[in-house]
Amino acid sequence: METLKEKTARGLFWGGMNTLVMQLIGMVFGIIMARILDTEDYGMMAAVVIFTAIATELKDSGFKTALANESHPQDADYNSVFWFNLLMGIALYVVMFFSAPLLGAYYENEALVPLARYAFLAVVITAFSTSQSAWLFKNLRTKQIAKAGMTATLVSCLAGVGMALAGGRYWSLVTQNLVFVLVNTLLLWHYSPWRPHLELDFRPVRRMFGFSWKVMVTTIATQVNNNIINVLTVKYFGEQKAGVYFQASQWNTKAFSVVQGMVSQVAQPVFVDLRGDGDRQLAALRKLMRFTAFVTFPLLLCLSMVANEFICLTIGSKWMQSAVFLQVLCLSGCFAPLSTLLSNMVLSKGRSDLYLWSTLLLCGLQVGVLFALRRQELMWMVGAYVALNIAWAFVWFVLVSRLTGYRLLSFLKDVLPFALTAVAAALLTVAVTSQAWPDVVLLVVRVAIFGAAYLAVMRLAGAQILRESLGFIKNRNK
């Protein structure tokens, strides 16, 4: 029988495989789509994405997290959540369908009305998969989740590119998302042995609601945090500028999601399993923090360093304005997976109230600051967004410290060596390379020097996380 450590390692492997393959597929097809479509097409997508995301969280109502936080969820719990989500999803779609003209009026663009109604179908489709996804997540079936995600990504990207080539413009971006959620839902049903039944009993939903509603409100606030710049940019700067920023935001998200997706597949279930042993739980958190910092800082800082060459060589010179936004966004991307880990620890302690109020406070500050800066250059808004998100990683640390005794010195030991090494490797790389070189040469040489310098320092310093990662890879190969 697998130990918790082995389950965690396997979960990290398949979580990493899932997000890495999904992001690589997304990157390849994202390059193709960006070369076919215009900036205004991505601006149209940016206008509706926040509303679909918020509606999805309203429909889920935090019950996936609530089920994962249960020590031993029963069949009745999953069934209750399934029917509640399905009824909620249908009701929300009806409301959003008839509210779509308000969206068109806000942006002063009637073309958004049918596009929004089409995009909002994702809310109904995903309603069918919440309980299946929760069952797989709770039981650390990360391999099955990975297979579903990778297959859905490939199929949806093929559909999106095909429609874009046929002249579908911004409709192809929405279609790509709808195909993804449809295929992913079907595959989650295939891999999960749990099935709903008609014995309707909403008492489990009512019992979990005291925990889940806080998660729901928090995740809605998180979606607002992640997408508020898109809303304000479309409104005050137009679809073209919004498309430029949206493209940069996408690439930043693709990069940090490789790590965030890896650790989020295992963090909360592992923390919940160790809830009765505070010392082991804190030890697990610290190891995951070291692993996350070990991967995230070099990945995001390297991308920031080569942003100009990367954008030019991949999606073309028409997107060069995105490069400067990408360079800045990568700074907050370094801290996003760390914040996710720390917030998962808060949830595993049953403190959904702290999770709620911390995220709401960030949301309120962010909306207020960004709205105040709406008349300034867009970079002012981006800079404020990045600064607030970096600062909030330390807010999460303070909350976790009070719940677990995680000391500041320990936190710095877990994170700072990897951050400083990545910064030093980036400075060294820039110092020894020439801007006069062709873009492709500069990109390859900079990535190679950066990677070699970072790994050399890690090996010379005897970084335990490097030895453990290499050891795990060797064992997987055997």
Tab-separated table of C-alpha atoms in Angstrom:
chain	number	residue	atom	x	y	z
A	1	MET	CA	0.000	0.000	0.000
A	2	GLU	CA	1.313	3.456	-0.936
A	3	THR	CA	2.449	5.747	1.844
A	4	LEU	CA	1.283	9.355	1.960
A	5	LYS	CA	4.762	10.433	0.833
A	6	GLU	CA	4.555	8.149	-2.213
A	7	LYS	CA	1.035	9.372	-3.006
A	8	THR	CA	2.254	12.957	-2.760
A	9	ALA	CA	5.228	12.296	-5.030
A	10	ARG	CA	2.987	10.533	-7.545
A	11	GLY	CA	0.493	13.385	-7.317
A	12	LEU	CA	3.206	15.951	-7.942
A	13	PHE	CA	4.451	13.956	-10.925
A	14	TRP	CA	1.064	13.634	-12.587
A	15	GLY	CA	-0.002	17.128	-11.561
A	16	GLY	CA	3.176	18.435	-13.145
A	17	MET	CA	2.743	16.237	-16.213
A	18	ASN	CA	-0.831	17.446	-16.589
A	19	THR	CA	-0.099	21.149	-16.362
A	20	LEU	CA	3.147	20.909	-18.347
A	21	VAL	CA	1.570	19.051	-21.258
A	22	MET	CA	-1.539	21.238	-21.164
A	23	GLN	CA	0.540	24.406	-21.189
A	24	LEU	CA	2.842	23.120	-23.932
A	25	ILE	CA	-0.132	22.206	-26.100
A	26	GLY	CA	-1.738	25.526	-25.237
A	27	MET	CA	1.485	27.328	-26.073
A	28	VAL	CA	1.840	25.720	-29.512
A	29	PHE	CA	-1.761	26.329	-30.470
A	30	GLY	CA	-1.773	29.716	-28.739
A	31	ILE	CA	1.045	30.776	-31.043
A	32	ILE	CA	-0.948	29.610	-34.070
A	33	MET	CA	-4.108	31.380	-32.872
A	34	ALA	CA	-2.261	34.605	-32.082
A	35	ARG	CA	-0.790	34.663	-35.589
A	36	ILE	CA	-4.234	34.138	-37.167
A	37	LEU	CA	-6.330	36.449	-34.974
A	38	ASP	CA	-6.068	40.168	-34.245
A	39	THR	CA	-5.648	42.013	-30.959
A	40	GLU	CA	-9.323	43.063	-31.047
A	41	ASP	CA	-10.401	39.403	-31.101
A	42	TYR	CA	-8.569	38.762	-27.833
A	43	GLY	CA	-10.059	41.977	-26.470
A	44	MET	CA	-13.547	40.593	-27.101
A	45	MET	CA	-12.620	37.427	-25.242
A	46	ALA	CA	-11.213	39.483	-22.365
A	47	ALA	CA	-14.554	41.278	-22.042
A	48	VAL	CA	-16.553	38.115	-21.271
A	49	VAL	CA	-14.087	35.803	-19.522
A	50	ILE	CA	-14.553	37.301	-16.046
A	51	PHE	CA	-18.327	36.806	-16.120
A	52	THR	CA	-18.047	33.156	-17.141
A	53	ALA	CA	-15.473	32.572	-14.392
A	54	ILE	CA	-17.633	34.223	-11.721
A	55	ALA	CA	-20.734	32.298	-12.796
A	56	THR	CA	-18.817	29.021	-12.669
A	57	GLU	CA	-17.732	29.717	-9.103
A	58	LEU	CA	-21.280	30.660	-8.142
A	59	LYS	CA	-22.485	27.378	-9.555
A	60	ASP	CA	-19.812	25.335	-7.739
A	61	SER	CA	-20.499	27.229	-4.500
A	62	GLY	CA	-17.214	25.973	-3.045
A	63	PHE	CA	-18.483	22.403	-2.693
A	64	LYS	CA	-15.531	20.766	-4.454
A	65	THR	CA	-13.251	22.216	-1.788
A	66	ALA	CA	-15.762	21.362	0.928
A	67	LEU	CA	-15.837	17.713	-0.191
A	68	ALA	CA	-12.039	17.593	-0.239
A	69	ASN	CA	-12.000	19.028	3.277
A	70	GLU	CA	-14.265	16.238	4.570
A	71	SER	CA	-12.331	13.437	6.240
A	72	HIS	CA	-14.563	10.705	4.781
A	73	PRO	CA	-17.178	12.089	2.334
A	74	GLN	CA	-20.068	9.690	1.663
A	75	ASP	CA	-22.016	8.848	-1.491
A	76	ALA	CA	-24.887	11.046	-0.293
A	77	ASP	CA	-22.509	14.005	-0.035
A	78	TYR	CA	-21.384	13.695	-3.645
A	79	ASN	CA	-24.948	13.137	-4.865
A	80	SER	CA	-26.270	16.160	-3.022
A	81	VAL	CA	-23.548	18.376	-4.491
A	82	PHE	CA	-24.141	17.005	-8.006
A	83	TRP	CA	-27.828	17.882	-8.131
A	84	PHE	CA	-27.382	21.212	-6.406
A	85	ASN	CA	-24.687	22.259	-8.912
A	86	LEU	CA	-26.718	21.106	-11.895
A	87	LEU	CA	-29.838	23.021	-10.848
A	88	MET	CA	-27.748	26.066	-9.948
A	89	GLY	CA	-25.910	25.950	-13.287
A	90	ILE	CA	-29.136	25.889	-15.296
A	91	ALA	CA	-30.663	28.703	-13.238
A	92	LEU	CA	-27.558	30.855	-13.612
A	93	TYR	CA	-27.453	30.371	-17.366
A	94	VAL	CA	-31.059	31.514	-17.711
A	95	VAL	CA	-30.317	34.657	-15.687
A	96	MET	CA	-27.103	35.374	-17.617
A	97	PHE	CA	-28.776	34.761	-20.984
A	98	PHE	CA	-31.333	37.498	-20.362
A	99	SER	CA	-28.727	39.783	-18.720
A	100	ALA	CA	-26.336	39.689	-21.692
A	101	PRO	CA	-27.706	42.967	-23.207
A	102	LEU	CA	-26.537	44.773	-20.055
A	103	LEU	CA	-23.009	43.600	-20.815
A	104	GLY	CA	-23.239	44.928	-24.358
A	105	ALA	CA	-24.512	48.256	-23.068
A	106	TYR	CA	-21.705	48.555	-20.482
A	107	TYR	CA	-18.998	48.059	-23.099
A	108	GLU	CA	-21.018	49.887	-25.784
A	109	ASN	CA	-20.594	46.896	-28.088
A	110	GLU	CA	-23.697	44.942	-29.123
A	111	ALA	CA	-21.573	42.187	-30.686
A	112	LEU	CA	-20.794	41.030	-27.150
A	113	VAL	CA	-24.423	39.986	-26.503
A	114	PRO	CA	-24.531	36.791	-28.641
A	115	LEU	CA	-20.879	36.066	-27.808
A	116	ALA	CA	-21.599	36.196	-24.081
A	117	ARG	CA	-24.665	33.965	-24.375
A	118	TYR	CA	-22.547	31.435	-26.241
A	119	ALA	CA	-19.659	31.627	-23.731
A	120	PHE	CA	-21.984	31.244	-20.738
A	121	LEU	CA	-22.889	27.682	-21.861
A	122	ALA	CA	-19.691	26.609	-20.082
A	123	VAL	CA	-21.513	27.145	-16.771
A	124	VAL	CA	-24.080	24.449	-17.567
A	125	ILE	CA	-21.525	22.003	-18.988
A	126	THR	CA	-19.194	22.177	-15.988
A	127	ALA	CA	-22.135	21.653	-13.632
A	128	PHE	CA	-22.122	17.985	-14.660
A	129	SER	CA	-18.526	17.367	-13.535
A	130	THR	CA	-18.103	18.942	-10.085
A	131	SER	CA	-18.760	15.782	-8.068
A	132	GLN	CA	-16.712	13.571	-10.419
A	133	SER	CA	-13.812	16.006	-10.223
A	134	ALA	CA	-14.142	16.234	-6.440
A	135	TRP	CA	-14.072	12.433	-6.085
A	136	LEU	CA	-10.900	12.108	-8.172
A	137	PHE	CA	-9.296	15.050	-6.375
A	138	LYS	CA	-10.126	13.739	-2.914
A	139	ASN	CA	-8.731	10.299	-3.738
A	140	LEU	CA	-5.530	11.731	-5.289
A	141	ARG	CA	-6.362	10.249	-8.703
A	142	THR	CA	-4.100	12.804	-10.320
A	143	LYS	CA	-3.187	10.506	-13.207
A	144	GLN	CA	-6.817	10.326	-14.335
A	145	ILE	CA	-7.306	14.071	-13.885
A	146	ALA	CA	-4.157	14.612	-15.940
A	147	LYS	CA	-5.319	12.365	-18.781
A	148	ALA	CA	-8.670	14.145	-18.933
A	149	GLY	CA	-7.072	17.589	-18.928
A	150	MET	CA	-4.417	16.779	-21.527
A	151	THR	CA	-6.887	15.159	-23.930
A	152	ALA	CA	-9.419	17.986	-23.541
A	153	THR	CA	-6.711	20.572	-24.159
A	154	LEU	CA	-5.545	18.922	-27.379
A	155	VAL	CA	-9.060	18.434	-28.765
A	156	SER	CA	-10.178	21.977	-27.856
A	157	CYS	CA	-7.060	23.563	-29.350
A	158	LEU	CA	-7.596	21.701	-32.618
A	159	ALA	CA	-11.207	22.899	-32.675
A	160	GLY	CA	-10.196	26.497	-31.943
A	161	VAL	CA	-7.509	26.629	-34.630
A	162	GLY	CA	-9.818	24.993	-37.176
A	163	MET	CA	-12.509	27.579	-36.534
A	164	ALA	CA	-9.991	30.437	-36.602
A	165	LEU	CA	-8.659	29.275	-39.978
A	166	ALA	CA	-12.256	29.181	-41.220
A	167	GLY	CA	-12.646	32.872	-40.308
A	168	GLY	CA	-14.343	32.426	-36.940
A	169	ARG	CA	-12.356	35.266	-35.319
A	170	TYR	CA	-13.223	35.750	-31.612
A	171	TRP	CA	-15.881	33.030	-31.802
A	172	SER	CA	-13.052	30.512	-32.169
A	173	LEU	CA	-11.607	31.528	-28.771
A	174	VAL	CA	-14.926	30.944	-27.020
A	175	THR	CA	-15.507	27.697	-28.928
A	176	GLN	CA	-12.094	26.453	-27.810
A	177	ASN	CA	-13.080	26.975	-24.171
A	178	LEU	CA	-16.475	25.283	-24.610
A	179	VAL	CA	-14.942	22.242	-26.314
A	180	PHE	CA	-12.409	21.968	-23.483
A	181	VAL	CA	-15.023	21.911	-20.712
A	182	LEU	CA	-17.211	19.479	-22.680
A	183	VAL	CA	-14.440	16.947	-23.393
A	184	ASN	CA	-12.999	17.317	-19.893
A	185	THR	CA	-16.427	16.709	-18.348
A	186	LEU	CA	-16.988	13.565	-20.428
A	187	LEU	CA	-13.573	12.171	-19.500
A	188	LEU	CA	-14.009	12.915	-15.796
A	189	TRP	CA	-17.203	10.849	-15.960
A	190	HIS	CA	-15.236	8.099	-17.682
A	191	TYR	CA	-12.468	8.000	-15.058
A	192	SER	CA	-14.579	8.498	-11.942
A	193	PRO	CA	-16.471	5.417	-10.683
A	194	TRP	CA	-18.960	7.589	-8.791
A	195	ARG	CA	-22.398	8.077	-10.373
A	196	PRO	CA	-25.361	10.243	-9.290
A	197	HIS	CA	-28.742	8.778	-8.392
A	198	LEU	CA	-32.246	10.207	-8.089
A	199	GLU	CA	-32.507	10.080	-4.295
A	200	LEU	CA	-32.480	13.848	-3.830
A	201	ASP	CA	-31.340	14.915	-0.381
A	202	PHE	CA	-29.925	18.396	0.046
A	203	ARG	CA	-29.123	18.020	3.745
A	204	PRO	CA	-25.403	17.344	3.019
A	205	VAL	CA	-25.284	20.542	0.962
A	206	ARG	CA	-26.817	22.493	3.823
A	207	ARG	CA	-24.333	20.930	6.254
A	208	MET	CA	-21.321	21.834	4.087
A	209	PHE	CA	-22.634	25.267	3.156
A	210	GLY	CA	-21.240	26.914	6.299
A	211	PHE	CA	-17.766	26.095	4.995
A	212	SER	CA	-18.366	26.207	1.245
A	213	TRP	CA	-20.020	29.620	0.934
A	214	LYS	CA	-16.845	31.250	2.229
A	215	VAL	CA	-14.802	29.342	-0.333
A	216	MET	CA	-17.287	30.363	-3.034
A	217	VAL	CA	-17.132	34.063	-2.197
A	218	THR	CA	-13.352	33.811	-1.952
A	219	THR	CA	-12.950	32.185	-5.347
A	220	ILE	CA	-15.261	34.774	-6.916
A	221	ALA	CA	-13.102	37.489	-5.376
A	222	THR	CA	-10.036	35.712	-6.772
A	223	GLN	CA	-11.566	35.727	-10.251
A	224	VAL	CA	-12.237	39.443	-9.871
A	225	ASN	CA	-8.620	39.924	-8.779
A	226	ASN	CA	-7.329	37.994	-11.781
A	227	ASN	CA	-9.541	39.650	-14.383
A	228	ILE	CA	-10.328	43.179	-13.179
A	229	ILE	CA	-7.632	44.689	-15.408
A	230	ASN	CA	-9.278	43.023	-18.429
A	231	VAL	CA	-12.630	44.635	-17.569
A	232	LEU	CA	-11.162	48.100	-17.008
A	233	THR	CA	-8.868	47.887	-20.039
A	234	VAL	CA	-11.702	46.997	-22.411
A	235	LYS	CA	-13.838	49.802	-20.953
A	236	TYR	CA	-11.249	52.593	-20.802
A	237	PHE	CA	-8.594	51.617	-23.360
A	238	GLY	CA	-10.563	49.675	-25.992
A	239	GLU	CA	-10.443	46.124	-27.393
A	240	GLN	CA	-7.036	46.568	-29.070
A	241	LYS	CA	-5.191	47.511	-25.872
A	242	ALA	CA	-7.150	44.925	-23.909
A	243	GLY	CA	-6.077	42.254	-26.381
A	244	VAL	CA	-2.419	43.224	-25.958
A	245	TYR	CA	-2.630	42.949	-22.179
A	246	PHE	CA	-4.731	39.769	-22.330
A	247	GLN	CA	-2.054	38.087	-24.449
A	248	ALA	CA	0.676	38.962	-21.921
A	249	SER	CA	-1.501	37.786	-19.049
A	250	GLN	CA	-2.130	34.472	-20.793
A	251	TRP	CA	1.590	33.721	-21.185
A	252	ASN	CA	2.318	34.638	-17.586
A	253	THR	CA	-0.514	32.369	-16.423
A	254	LYS	CA	0.692	29.511	-18.613
A	255	ALA	CA	4.141	29.748	-17.017
A	256	PHE	CA	3.228	29.821	-13.328
A	257	SER	CA	0.345	27.370	-13.833
A	258	VAL	CA	2.895	24.660	-14.629
A	259	VAL	CA	3.952	24.756	-10.971
A	260	GLN	CA	0.673	25.876	-9.436
A	261	GLY	CA	-1.241	23.071	-11.105
A	262	MET	CA	1.336	20.569	-9.926
A	263	VAL	CA	1.160	21.457	-6.232
A	264	SER	CA	-2.552	22.289	-6.082
A	265	GLN	CA	-3.389	18.721	-7.166
A	266	VAL	CA	-1.943	17.376	-3.923
A	267	ALA	CA	-1.654	20.198	-1.364
A	268	GLN	CA	-5.095	20.283	0.247
A	269	PRO	CA	-5.725	16.490	0.328
A	270	VAL	CA	-2.283	15.954	1.881
A	271	PHE	CA	-2.729	18.748	4.422
A	272	VAL	CA	-6.149	17.367	5.395
A	273	ASP	CA	-4.730	13.830	5.818
A	274	LEU	CA	-2.073	15.242	8.169
A	275	ARG	CA	-4.461	17.498	10.080
A	276	GLY	CA	-4.105	15.408	13.227
A	277	ASP	CA	-0.300	15.774	13.280
A	278	GLY	CA	0.693	19.441	13.253
A	279	ASP	CA	4.430	18.791	13.014
A	280	ARG	CA	4.143	16.515	9.982
A	281	GLN	CA	1.668	18.892	8.364
A	282	LEU	CA	4.067	21.831	8.745
A	283	ALA	CA	6.953	19.693	7.471
A	284	ALA	CA	4.892	18.806	4.383
A	285	LEU	CA	4.093	22.475	3.792
A	286	ARG	CA	7.756	23.488	4.055
A	287	LYS	CA	8.870	20.798	1.625
A	288	LEU	CA	6.207	21.850	-0.881
A	289	MET	CA	7.217	25.495	-0.406
A	290	ARG	CA	10.853	24.657	-1.174
A	291	PHE	CA	9.912	22.631	-4.222
A	292	THR	CA	7.607	25.381	-5.492
A	293	ALA	CA	10.216	28.133	-5.021
A	294	PHE	CA	12.899	25.897	-6.576
A	295	VAL	CA	10.895	25.685	-9.826
A	296	THR	CA	8.828	28.877	-9.951
A	297	PHE	CA	11.477	31.586	-9.516
A	298	PRO	CA	13.835	30.391	-12.275
A	299	LEU	CA	10.945	29.648	-14.645
A	300	LEU	CA	9.222	33.035	-14.305
A	301	LEU	CA	12.371	35.170	-14.068
A	302	CYS	CA	13.835	33.468	-17.127
A	303	LEU	CA	10.630	34.145	-19.074
A	304	SER	CA	10.703	37.783	-17.955
A	305	MET	CA	14.318	38.067	-19.114
A	306	VAL	CA	13.606	36.748	-22.644
A	307	ALA	CA	10.089	38.211	-23.024
A	308	ASN	CA	10.953	40.415	-26.013
A	309	GLU	CA	12.630	37.643	-27.990
A	310	PHE	CA	9.955	35.114	-26.973
A	311	ILE	CA	7.030	37.282	-28.089
A	312	CYS	CA	8.700	38.283	-31.364
A	313	LEU	CA	9.692	34.742	-32.351
A	314	THR	CA	6.461	33.036	-31.333
A	315	ILE	CA	3.382	35.194	-31.913
A	316	GLY	CA	4.981	37.889	-34.062
A	317	SER	CA	5.969	41.531	-34.012
A	318	LYS	CA	2.322	42.716	-33.998
A	319	TRP	CA	2.233	41.614	-30.328
A	320	MET	CA	5.479	43.294	-29.230
A	321	GLN	CA	3.591	45.658	-26.924
A	322	SER	CA	2.707	42.564	-24.867
A	323	ALA	CA	6.364	41.898	-24.016
A	324	VAL	CA	6.770	44.738	-21.539
A	325	PHE	CA	3.546	43.735	-19.741
A	326	LEU	CA	4.756	40.129	-19.649
A	327	GLN	CA	8.073	41.164	-18.087
A	328	VAL	CA	6.279	42.878	-15.214
A	329	LEU	CA	3.541	40.247	-14.749
A	330	CYS	CA	6.150	37.495	-14.360
A	331	LEU	CA	7.235	39.125	-11.095
A	332	SER	CA	3.857	38.435	-9.500
A	333	GLY	CA	3.781	35.050	-11.236
A	334	CYS	CA	6.776	34.037	-9.099
A	335	PHE	CA	4.632	34.345	-5.967
A	336	ALA	CA	1.287	32.998	-7.224
A	337	PRO	CA	1.991	29.274	-6.547
A	338	LEU	CA	3.407	30.121	-3.104
A	339	SER	CA	0.221	32.027	-2.245
A	340	THR	CA	-1.838	29.053	-3.426
A	341	LEU	CA	0.069	26.680	-1.142
A	342	LEU	CA	-0.270	28.938	1.882
A	343	SER	CA	-3.971	29.548	1.284
A	344	ASN	CA	-4.527	25.776	0.972
A	345	MET	CA	-2.970	25.361	4.409
A	346	VAL	CA	-5.405	27.939	5.807
A	347	LEU	CA	-8.288	25.966	4.281
A	348	SER	CA	-6.994	22.630	5.596
A	349	LYS	CA	-7.166	24.085	9.106
A	350	GLY	CA	-10.884	24.642	8.543
A	351	ARG	CA	-10.429	28.418	8.545
A	352	SER	CA	-12.455	29.274	5.484
A	353	ASP	CA	-13.328	32.527	7.288
A	354	LEU	CA	-9.688	33.690	7.176
A	355	TYR	CA	-9.460	32.510	3.578
A	356	LEU	CA	-12.533	34.591	2.773
A	357	TRP	CA	-11.594	37.832	4.502
A	358	SER	CA	-8.007	37.813	3.275
A	359	THR	CA	-9.093	37.411	-0.338
A	360	LEU	CA	-11.915	39.949	-0.015
A	361	LEU	CA	-9.509	42.504	1.414
A	362	LEU	CA	-7.114	41.960	-1.485
A	363	CYS	CA	-10.022	42.210	-3.930
A	364	GLY	CA	-11.259	45.460	-2.391
A	365	LEU	CA	-7.787	47.030	-2.398
A	366	GLN	CA	-7.102	45.879	-5.928
A	367	VAL	CA	-10.391	47.099	-7.405
A	368	GLY	CA	-10.075	50.434	-5.592
A	369	VAL	CA	-6.472	51.069	-6.618
A	370	LEU	CA	-6.934	49.958	-10.224
A	371	PHE	CA	-10.133	51.987	-10.621
A	372	ALA	CA	-8.330	55.036	-9.236
A	373	LEU	CA	-5.597	54.516	-11.862
A	374	ARG	CA	-7.968	53.937	-14.789
A	375	ARG	CA	-7.162	57.331	-16.333
A	376	GLN	CA	-3.400	56.744	-16.175
A	377	GLU	CA	-1.249	54.680	-18.504
A	378	LEU	CA	-2.081	50.979	-18.453
A	379	MET	CA	1.356	50.160	-17.047
A	380	TRP	CA	0.451	51.997	-13.824
A	381	MET	CA	-2.445	49.589	-13.342
A	382	VAL	CA	-0.281	46.563	-14.156
A	383	GLY	CA	2.428	47.693	-11.725
A	384	ALA	CA	-0.094	48.194	-8.925
A	385	TYR	CA	-1.635	44.773	-9.635
A	386	VAL	CA	1.778	43.080	-9.450
A	387	ALA	CA	2.825	44.885	-6.251
A	388	LEU	CA	-0.400	43.969	-4.433
A	389	ASN	CA	-0.190	40.304	-5.411
A	390	ILE	CA	3.431	40.029	-4.279
A	391	ALA	CA	2.588	41.701	-0.977
A	392	TRP	CA	-0.322	39.313	-0.428
A	393	ALA	CA	1.959	36.284	-0.430
A	394	PHE	CA	3.330	37.653	2.845
A	395	VAL	CA	-0.205	38.221	4.163
A	396	TRP	CA	-0.922	34.538	3.564
A	397	PHE	CA	2.313	33.685	5.362
A	398	VAL	CA	1.258	35.684	8.435
A	399	LEU	CA	-2.065	33.804	8.577
A	400	VAL	CA	-0.357	30.424	8.209
A	401	SER	CA	2.227	31.406	10.817
A	402	ARG	CA	-0.509	32.043	13.377
A	403	LEU	CA	-2.192	28.727	12.605
A	404	THR	CA	0.875	26.489	12.413
A	405	GLY	CA	3.837	28.236	14.029
A	406	TYR	CA	5.590	28.612	10.654
A	407	ARG	CA	8.336	31.079	11.574
A	408	LEU	CA	9.522	33.945	9.389
A	409	LEU	CA	13.109	32.689	9.440
A	410	SER	CA	11.944	29.261	8.249
A	411	PHE	CA	9.840	30.866	5.512
A	412	LEU	CA	12.816	32.890	4.286
A	413	LYS	CA	15.060	29.812	4.371
A	414	ASP	CA	12.513	27.937	2.278
A	415	VAL	CA	12.059	30.649	-0.366
A	416	LEU	CA	14.860	33.203	-0.403
A	417	PRO	CA	17.796	31.002	-1.585
A	418	PHE	CA	15.947	30.047	-4.764
A	419	ALA	CA	14.733	33.601	-5.424
A	420	LEU	CA	18.172	35.151	-4.961
A	421	THR	CA	19.879	32.474	-7.067
A	422	ALA	CA	17.394	33.019	-9.903
A	423	VAL	CA	17.899	36.803	-9.746
A	424	ALA	CA	21.688	36.380	-9.778
A	425	ALA	CA	21.493	33.957	-12.721
A	426	ALA	CA	19.338	36.453	-14.652
A	427	LEU	CA	21.711	39.360	-13.973
A	428	LEU	CA	24.707	37.251	-15.006
A	429	THR	CA	22.972	36.126	-18.188
A	430	VAL	CA	22.029	39.666	-19.243
A	431	ALA	CA	25.566	40.897	-18.499
A	432	VAL	CA	27.282	38.333	-20.732
A	433	THR	CA	24.870	38.395	-23.677
A	434	SER	CA	24.513	40.996	-26.397
A	435	GLN	CA	21.300	42.666	-27.557
A	436	ALA	CA	22.840	42.878	-31.030
A	437	TRP	CA	22.505	39.125	-31.576
A	438	PRO	CA	19.605	37.759	-33.658
A	439	ASP	CA	16.497	37.076	-31.560
A	440	VAL	CA	16.626	33.298	-31.931
A	441	VAL	CA	20.292	33.157	-30.931
A	442	LEU	CA	19.747	35.504	-28.006
A	443	LEU	CA	16.778	33.468	-26.751
A	444	VAL	CA	18.579	30.123	-26.899
A	445	VAL	CA	21.845	31.415	-25.419
A	446	ARG	CA	20.136	33.265	-22.573
A	447	VAL	CA	17.990	30.293	-21.579
A	448	ALA	CA	21.021	27.978	-21.705
A	449	ILE	CA	23.260	30.269	-19.627
A	450	PHE	CA	20.509	30.995	-17.123
A	451	GLY	CA	19.650	27.324	-16.666
A	452	ALA	CA	23.278	26.246	-16.352
A	453	ALA	CA	24.076	28.993	-13.830
A	454	TYR	CA	21.019	28.280	-11.676
A	455	LEU	CA	21.551	24.518	-11.554
A	456	ALA	CA	25.285	24.934	-10.929
A	457	VAL	CA	24.624	27.064	-7.851
A	458	MET	CA	21.976	24.621	-6.616
A	459	ARG	CA	24.379	21.679	-6.982
A	460	LEU	CA	27.297	23.516	-5.374
A	461	ALA	CA	25.049	24.534	-2.484
A	462	GLY	CA	23.929	20.918	-2.046
A	463	ALA	CA	20.239	21.780	-2.389
A	464	GLN	CA	18.303	18.831	-0.986
A	465	ILE	CA	15.238	19.547	-3.126
A	466	LEU	CA	17.389	19.184	-6.269
A	467	ARG	CA	18.698	15.785	-5.107
A	468	GLU	CA	15.193	14.587	-4.234
A	469	SER	CA	13.761	15.761	-7.563
A	470	LEU	CA	16.524	14.066	-9.552
A	471	GLY	CA	16.143	10.924	-7.461
A	472	PHE	CA	12.414	10.808	-8.111
A	473	ILE	CA	12.941	11.249	-11.869
A	474	LYS	CA	15.491	8.396	-11.882
A	475	ASN	CA	13.063	6.149	-10.005
A	476	ARG	CA	10.273	6.979	-12.453
A	477	ASN	CA	12.584	6.079	-15.367
A	478	LYS	CA	13.396	2.738	-13.717
